[in-house]
Each structure stands twice: as C-alpha cells, then as structure tokens.
Amino acid sequence: MSYDEYLNKENPKVTMKIKDFGVIQLELFPSVAPNTVSNFIKLVQENFYDGLIFHRIIPEFMIQGGRSKNDTPCPIKGEFTLNGHDNPLKHTRGVISMARTNDPNSQTSQFFIMHKNSPHLDGSYAGFGGVVEGIEVVDKIVSQSRDYHDQPYDDIIIESITVDLKGKSYPKPVCYKAAV
C-alpha cells in the first residue's frame, strides 16, 4: 500500500463493520479530496450505509458498496485530475475511491475499495482514503462466489459505518450543479 505519505493521526478514521466478515478501518484524506471526504462523512453520520451491501466484487480489482434503492444524495464534482482537480492519490491496494457514471460530476454514495493496484483508474476517479486495518477482510470479501454481474450470490452486509472526526468539523459537501 503506497498511501503512507497521506496518513496523519489528525485525519478522520472510519470503522466499517461487515456482517460475518469483520472490521475494516480506513483513514480519510481531506487534504487530497476535501469535498469527497465531506460527502462520505455526511453519509456516514446519517447512517446511510448501514444495512447496505457490497453489490459488486471483482477479484484482483475491487469491492464496491454504497448503492441504495432510496433517494440518492446530490452528486458532487469528481475530485480527480481528469476533472481539473489535483488528486495525486494512486489507486493502490487498500485505497477507497468514489464510483461514478461516465459523467465526471456524478459521484454520490457508491464507493469502492481496491483489492489490487489499478493504475488505469489514477486521475479518473476520486481516491480519498485508505485501509489502515482489515485488508484481510477485503481479501475475504473479494473471494466470495459471484454471478456474471459480479454481484455476490450471498449478501455481504455493511452492518454499520462510524467515523471519528478527531475533534474536527467538516463542511457540508458542495453539490454539483450543471450549467443551465
């Protein structure tokens, strides 16, 4: 994992409890993608992710979660190089990044955690943190049987996600508003 330079005891720390799999702890990097971090923190504090599943797992690539059937949060501008934002965080094993559609300003709630290094994503997706404990849980999740859509046959449930802000506060995320 090559994001050691961004680790800082003052960064927010996320604890993700995965039913029957264990705990993944992540550190978020507001210095790299501040609006993305604010968006993720807001969703965690609203318990948005609790009960959702990892709906897409691809060995040697990543695990993806955060898709909801309910209201989708407002989209935010993607904080990555292709979109005019200097985000030097590489998509290496353990990095958490935001999923999006082909629209670079369509990040909402879906995230993915890298199982293996994927340099083809660098500069095109907003990496915003990294696993500090529990990478073996990512390995266990990605090894589950899945269908042709890469969805696990058995639900992999996010029981809860909490965040320790280390006594700091973070602004509300800025929603992207397309030019009319």
PDB file of C-alpha atoms in Angstrom:
ATOM      1  CA  MET A   1       0.000   0.000   0.000  1.00  0.00           C
ATOM      2  CA  SER A   2       1.569   3.260  -1.066  1.00  0.00           C
ATOM      3  CA  TYR A   3      -0.502   5.933   0.640  1.00  0.00           C
ATOM      4  CA  ASP A   4       1.617   6.151   3.798  1.00  0.00           C
ATOM      5  CA  GLU A   5       2.535   9.755   2.993  1.00  0.00           C
ATOM      6  CA  TYR A   6      -1.115  10.808   3.497  1.00  0.00           C
ATOM      7  CA  LEU A   7      -1.591   9.058   6.856  1.00  0.00           C
ATOM      8  CA  ASN A   8      -1.953  11.517   9.710  1.00  0.00           C
ATOM      9  CA  LYS A   9      -3.271  10.965  13.231  1.00  0.00           C
ATOM     10  CA  GLU A  10      -5.476  14.056  12.742  1.00  0.00           C
ATOM     11  CA  ASN A  11      -7.332  12.545   9.742  1.00  0.00           C
ATOM     12  CA  PRO A  12     -10.861  11.170  10.246  1.00  0.00           C
ATOM     13  CA  LYS A  13     -10.929   7.425  10.920  1.00  0.00           C
ATOM     14  CA  VAL A  14     -13.769   5.232   9.673  1.00  0.00           C
ATOM     15  CA  THR A  15     -14.806   1.887  11.155  1.00  0.00           C
ATOM     16  CA  MET A  16     -16.792  -0.330   8.805  1.00  0.00           C
ATOM     17  CA  LYS A  17     -18.372  -3.447  10.362  1.00  0.00           C
ATOM     18  CA  ILE A  18     -19.147  -6.136   7.795  1.00  0.00           C
ATOM     19  CA  LYS A  19     -21.552  -8.865   8.962  1.00  0.00           C
ATOM     20  CA  ASP A  20     -19.803 -12.253   9.253  1.00  0.00           C
ATOM     21  CA  PHE A  21     -16.568 -10.841   7.775  1.00  0.00           C
ATOM     22  CA  GLY A  22     -15.067  -8.445  10.321  1.00  0.00           C
ATOM     23  CA  VAL A  23     -13.985  -4.834  10.528  1.00  0.00           C
ATOM     24  CA  ILE A  24     -12.275  -2.591   8.001  1.00  0.00           C
ATOM     25  CA  GLN A  25     -10.737   0.616   9.324  1.00  0.00           C
ATOM     26  CA  LEU A  26      -9.967   3.419   6.923  1.00  0.00           C
ATOM     27  CA  GLU A  27      -8.326   6.765   7.241  1.00  0.00           C
ATOM     28  CA  LEU A  28      -9.787   9.565   5.112  1.00  0.00           C
ATOM     29  CA  PHE A  29      -7.551  12.124   3.399  1.00  0.00           C
ATOM     30  CA  PRO A  30      -9.217  15.562   3.377  1.00  0.00           C
ATOM     31  CA  SER A  31      -6.003  17.095   2.027  1.00  0.00           C
ATOM     32  CA  VAL A  32      -6.436  15.025  -1.152  1.00  0.00           C
ATOM     33  CA  ALA A  33     -10.197  15.211  -1.834  1.00  0.00           C
ATOM     34  CA  PRO A  34     -11.880  17.542   0.682  1.00  0.00           C
ATOM     35  CA  ASN A  35     -15.389  17.608  -0.804  1.00  0.00           C
ATOM     36  CA  THR A  36     -15.399  13.845  -1.345  1.00  0.00           C
ATOM     37  CA  VAL A  37     -14.358  13.314   2.287  1.00  0.00           C
ATOM     38  CA  SER A  38     -17.083  15.731   3.467  1.00  0.00           C
ATOM     39  CA  ASN A  39     -19.655  13.874   1.364  1.00  0.00           C
ATOM     40  CA  PHE A  40     -18.633  10.475   2.764  1.00  0.00           C
ATOM     41  CA  ILE A  41     -18.612  11.790   6.352  1.00  0.00           C
ATOM     42  CA  LYS A  42     -22.093  13.276   5.919  1.00  0.00           C
ATOM     43  CA  LEU A  43     -23.470   9.962   4.631  1.00  0.00           C
ATOM     44  CA  VAL A  44     -21.789   8.004   7.438  1.00  0.00           C
ATOM     45  CA  GLN A  45     -23.199  10.392  10.065  1.00  0.00           C
ATOM     46  CA  GLU A  46     -26.687   9.946   8.556  1.00  0.00           C
ATOM     47  CA  ASN A  47     -26.297   6.119   8.826  1.00  0.00           C
ATOM     48  CA  PHE A  48     -26.853   5.994   5.063  1.00  0.00           C
ATOM     49  CA  TYR A  49     -24.632   2.940   4.578  1.00  0.00           C
ATOM     50  CA  ASP A  50     -25.949   0.858   7.468  1.00  0.00           C
ATOM     51  CA  GLY A  51     -27.612  -2.273   6.090  1.00  0.00           C
ATOM     52  CA  LEU A  52     -26.435  -1.778   2.502  1.00  0.00           C
ATOM     53  CA  ILE A  53     -24.402  -4.463   0.739  1.00  0.00           C
ATOM     54  CA  PHE A  54     -21.233  -4.819  -1.260  1.00  0.00           C
ATOM     55  CA  HIS A  55     -23.041  -5.294  -4.555  1.00  0.00           C
ATOM     56  CA  ARG A  56     -20.026  -5.745  -6.826  1.00  0.00           C
ATOM     57  CA  ILE A  57     -16.840  -7.712  -6.184  1.00  0.00           C
ATOM     58  CA  ILE A  58     -14.098  -8.330  -8.721  1.00  0.00           C
ATOM     59  CA  PRO A  59     -11.024 -10.331  -7.657  1.00  0.00           C
ATOM     60  CA  GLU A  60      -7.708  -8.676  -8.464  1.00  0.00           C
ATOM     61  CA  PHE A  61      -9.584  -5.354  -8.752  1.00  0.00           C
ATOM     62  CA  MET A  62     -12.008  -4.042  -6.099  1.00  0.00           C
ATOM     63  CA  ILE A  63     -15.118  -4.381  -3.896  1.00  0.00           C
ATOM     64  CA  GLN A  64     -17.948  -1.847  -4.342  1.00  0.00           C
ATOM     65  CA  GLY A  65     -20.732  -0.789  -1.989  1.00  0.00           C
ATOM     66  CA  GLY A  66     -22.968   2.132  -1.134  1.00  0.00           C
ATOM     67  CA  ARG A  67     -25.767   1.651  -3.658  1.00  0.00           C
ATOM     68  CA  SER A  68     -29.164   2.499  -2.216  1.00  0.00           C
ATOM     69  CA  LYS A  69     -32.648   1.929  -3.566  1.00  0.00           C
ATOM     70  CA  ASN A  70     -33.836   5.029  -1.730  1.00  0.00           C
ATOM     71  CA  ASP A  71     -33.106   8.652  -2.500  1.00  0.00           C
ATOM     72  CA  THR A  72     -29.680   9.173  -3.966  1.00  0.00           C
ATOM     73  CA  PRO A  73     -27.672  12.006  -2.435  1.00  0.00           C
ATOM     74  CA  CYS A  74     -26.863  15.017  -4.576  1.00  0.00           C
ATOM     75  CA  PRO A  75     -23.974  14.436  -6.975  1.00  0.00           C
ATOM     76  CA  ILE A  76     -20.654  16.085  -6.268  1.00  0.00           C
ATOM     77  CA  LYS A  77     -17.901  17.159  -8.637  1.00  0.00           C
ATOM     78  CA  GLY A  78     -15.289  14.457  -9.050  1.00  0.00           C
ATOM     79  CA  GLU A  79     -12.015  15.448  -7.411  1.00  0.00           C
ATOM     80  CA  PHE A  80      -9.543  13.915  -9.830  1.00  0.00           C
ATOM     81  CA  THR A  81      -7.044  15.108 -12.439  1.00  0.00           C
ATOM     82  CA  LEU A  82      -9.235  14.447 -15.476  1.00  0.00           C
ATOM     83  CA  ASN A  83     -11.778  16.806 -13.896  1.00  0.00           C
ATOM     84  CA  GLY A  84      -9.314  19.610 -13.134  1.00  0.00           C
ATOM     85  CA  HIS A  85      -8.551  18.682  -9.504  1.00  0.00           C
ATOM     86  CA  ASP A  86      -5.041  17.742  -8.405  1.00  0.00           C
ATOM     87  CA  ASN A  87      -5.541  14.369  -6.706  1.00  0.00           C
ATOM     88  CA  PRO A  88      -2.204  12.530  -6.564  1.00  0.00           C
ATOM     89  CA  LEU A  89      -3.578   9.508  -4.652  1.00  0.00           C
ATOM     90  CA  LYS A  90      -2.902   6.368  -6.680  1.00  0.00           C
ATOM     91  CA  HIS A  91      -5.415   3.518  -6.860  1.00  0.00           C
ATOM     92  CA  THR A  92      -3.253   1.038  -4.995  1.00  0.00           C
ATOM     93  CA  ARG A  93      -4.328  -1.881  -2.829  1.00  0.00           C
ATOM     94  CA  GLY A  94      -6.453  -0.582   0.065  1.00  0.00           C
ATOM     95  CA  VAL A  95      -7.390   2.823  -1.375  1.00  0.00           C
ATOM     96  CA  ILE A  96     -11.051   3.849  -1.079  1.00  0.00           C
ATOM     97  CA  SER A  97     -12.410   5.806  -4.022  1.00  0.00           C
ATOM     98  CA  MET A  98     -15.778   7.084  -5.240  1.00  0.00           C
ATOM     99  CA  ALA A  99     -17.685   5.350  -8.008  1.00  0.00           C
ATOM    100  CA  ARG A 100     -19.383   7.398 -10.722  1.00  0.00           C
ATOM    101  CA  THR A 101     -21.049   7.127 -14.099  1.00  0.00           C
ATOM    102  CA  ASN A 102     -19.439   8.399 -17.310  1.00  0.00           C
ATOM    103  CA  ASP A 103     -20.294  11.904 -16.075  1.00  0.00           C
ATOM    104  CA  PRO A 104     -17.241  13.073 -14.071  1.00  0.00           C
ATOM    105  CA  ASN A 105     -19.563  15.012 -11.746  1.00  0.00           C
ATOM    106  CA  SER A 106     -21.827  12.127 -10.782  1.00  0.00           C
ATOM    107  CA  GLN A 107     -20.272  10.898  -7.538  1.00  0.00           C
ATOM    108  CA  THR A 108     -22.968  10.288  -4.931  1.00  0.00           C
ATOM    109  CA  SER A 109     -22.751   7.450  -2.398  1.00  0.00           C
ATOM    110  CA  GLN A 110     -21.130   4.456  -4.068  1.00  0.00           C
ATOM    111  CA  PHE A 111     -17.547   3.743  -3.133  1.00  0.00           C
ATOM    112  CA  PHE A 112     -15.026   1.042  -3.883  1.00  0.00           C
ATOM    113  CA  ILE A 113     -12.001  -0.322  -2.050  1.00  0.00           C
ATOM    114  CA  MET A 114      -9.088  -1.509  -4.144  1.00  0.00           C
ATOM    115  CA  HIS A 115      -8.190  -5.189  -3.845  1.00  0.00           C
ATOM    116  CA  LYS A 116      -5.153  -4.787  -6.109  1.00  0.00           C
ATOM    117  CA  ASN A 117      -3.298  -1.882  -7.693  1.00  0.00           C
ATOM    118  CA  SER A 118      -5.248  -0.423 -10.634  1.00  0.00           C
ATOM    119  CA  PRO A 119      -3.223   2.401 -12.197  1.00  0.00           C
ATOM    120  CA  HIS A 120      -5.700   2.743 -15.083  1.00  0.00           C
ATOM    121  CA  LEU A 121      -8.054   4.490 -12.582  1.00  0.00           C
ATOM    122  CA  ASP A 122      -5.480   7.087 -11.490  1.00  0.00           C
ATOM    123  CA  GLY A 123      -6.574  10.592 -12.393  1.00  0.00           C
ATOM    124  CA  SER A 124     -10.083   9.475 -13.383  1.00  0.00           C
ATOM    125  CA  TYR A 125     -11.661   8.620 -10.014  1.00  0.00           C
ATOM    126  CA  ALA A 126     -11.530  10.367  -6.650  1.00  0.00           C
ATOM    127  CA  GLY A 127      -9.436   8.354  -4.227  1.00  0.00           C
ATOM    128  CA  PHE A 128      -9.988   9.783  -0.757  1.00  0.00           C
ATOM    129  CA  GLY A 129      -8.566   7.430   1.863  1.00  0.00           C
ATOM    130  CA  GLY A 130      -7.061   4.072   2.602  1.00  0.00           C
ATOM    131  CA  VAL A 131      -7.388   0.925   4.692  1.00  0.00           C
ATOM    132  CA  VAL A 132      -5.314   1.060   7.875  1.00  0.00           C
ATOM    133  CA  GLU A 133      -6.624  -2.193   9.400  1.00  0.00           C
ATOM    134  CA  GLY A 134      -8.624  -5.084   7.967  1.00  0.00           C
ATOM    135  CA  ILE A 135      -7.224  -5.539   4.470  1.00  0.00           C
ATOM    136  CA  GLU A 136      -7.701  -9.269   5.087  1.00  0.00           C
ATOM    137  CA  VAL A 137     -11.456  -8.553   5.284  1.00  0.00           C
ATOM    138  CA  VAL A 138     -11.286  -7.030   1.783  1.00  0.00           C
ATOM    139  CA  ASP A 139      -9.475 -10.194   0.642  1.00  0.00           C
ATOM    140  CA  LYS A 140     -12.168 -12.401   2.189  1.00  0.00           C
ATOM    141  CA  ILE A 141     -15.000 -10.390   0.609  1.00  0.00           C
ATOM    142  CA  VAL A 142     -13.487 -10.409  -2.880  1.00  0.00           C
ATOM    143  CA  SER A 143     -13.074 -14.199  -2.736  1.00  0.00           C
ATOM    144  CA  GLN A 144     -16.820 -14.863  -2.438  1.00  0.00           C
ATOM    145  CA  SER A 145     -18.748 -16.519  -5.271  1.00  0.00           C
ATOM    146  CA  ARG A 146     -20.468 -14.094  -7.607  1.00  0.00           C
ATOM    147  CA  ASP A 147     -22.742 -14.015 -10.641  1.00  0.00           C
ATOM    148  CA  TYR A 148     -21.993 -12.727 -14.144  1.00  0.00           C
ATOM    149  CA  HIS A 149     -22.758  -9.153 -12.960  1.00  0.00           C
ATOM    150  CA  ASP A 150     -20.047  -9.560 -10.290  1.00  0.00           C
ATOM    151  CA  GLN A 151     -22.708  -9.450  -7.564  1.00  0.00           C
ATOM    152  CA  PRO A 152     -22.075 -11.865  -4.700  1.00  0.00           C
ATOM    153  CA  TYR A 153     -24.586 -14.730  -4.512  1.00  0.00           C
ATOM    154  CA  ASP A 154     -24.859 -14.148  -0.757  1.00  0.00           C
ATOM    155  CA  ASP A 155     -25.365 -10.606   0.536  1.00  0.00           C
ATOM    156  CA  ILE A 156     -22.286  -9.066   2.120  1.00  0.00           C
ATOM    157  CA  ILE A 157     -23.892  -6.610   4.517  1.00  0.00           C
ATOM    158  CA  ILE A 158     -22.410  -3.408   5.868  1.00  0.00           C
ATOM    159  CA  GLU A 159     -23.765  -3.577   9.415  1.00  0.00           C
ATOM    160  CA  SER A 160     -22.543  -0.116  10.282  1.00  0.00           C
ATOM    161  CA  ILE A 161     -20.046   2.570   9.431  1.00  0.00           C
ATOM    162  CA  THR A 162     -18.921   5.117  12.014  1.00  0.00           C
ATOM    163  CA  VAL A 163     -16.427   7.952  11.809  1.00  0.00           C
ATOM    164  CA  ASP A 164     -14.131   9.509  14.405  1.00  0.00           C
ATOM    165  CA  LEU A 165     -13.542  13.104  13.335  1.00  0.00           C
ATOM    166  CA  LYS A 166     -10.686  13.559  15.846  1.00  0.00           C
ATOM    167  CA  GLY A 167     -12.438  16.615  17.290  1.00  0.00           C
ATOM    168  CA  LYS A 168     -12.589  18.436  13.968  1.00  0.00           C
ATOM    169  CA  SER A 169     -15.588  19.510  11.957  1.00  0.00           C
ATOM    170  CA  TYR A 170     -16.036  19.207   8.216  1.00  0.00           C
ATOM    171  CA  PRO A 171     -18.215  21.356   5.965  1.00  0.00           C
ATOM    172  CA  LYS A 172     -21.294  20.083   4.198  1.00  0.00           C
ATOM    173  CA  PRO A 173     -20.404  18.722   0.779  1.00  0.00           C
ATOM    174  CA  VAL A 174     -20.897  21.034  -2.176  1.00  0.00           C
ATOM    175  CA  CYS A 175     -23.342  19.541  -4.653  1.00  0.00           C
ATOM    176  CA  TYR A 176     -22.559  19.834  -8.322  1.00  0.00           C
ATOM    177  CA  LYS A 177     -24.938  21.995 -10.286  1.00  0.00           C
ATOM    178  CA  ALA A 178     -24.663  21.637 -14.048  1.00  0.00           C
ATOM    179  CA  ALA A 179     -24.687  24.830 -16.106  1.00  0.00           C
ATOM    180  CA  VAL A 180     -28.161  25.520 -17.424  1.00  0.00           C
TER     181      VAL A 180
END
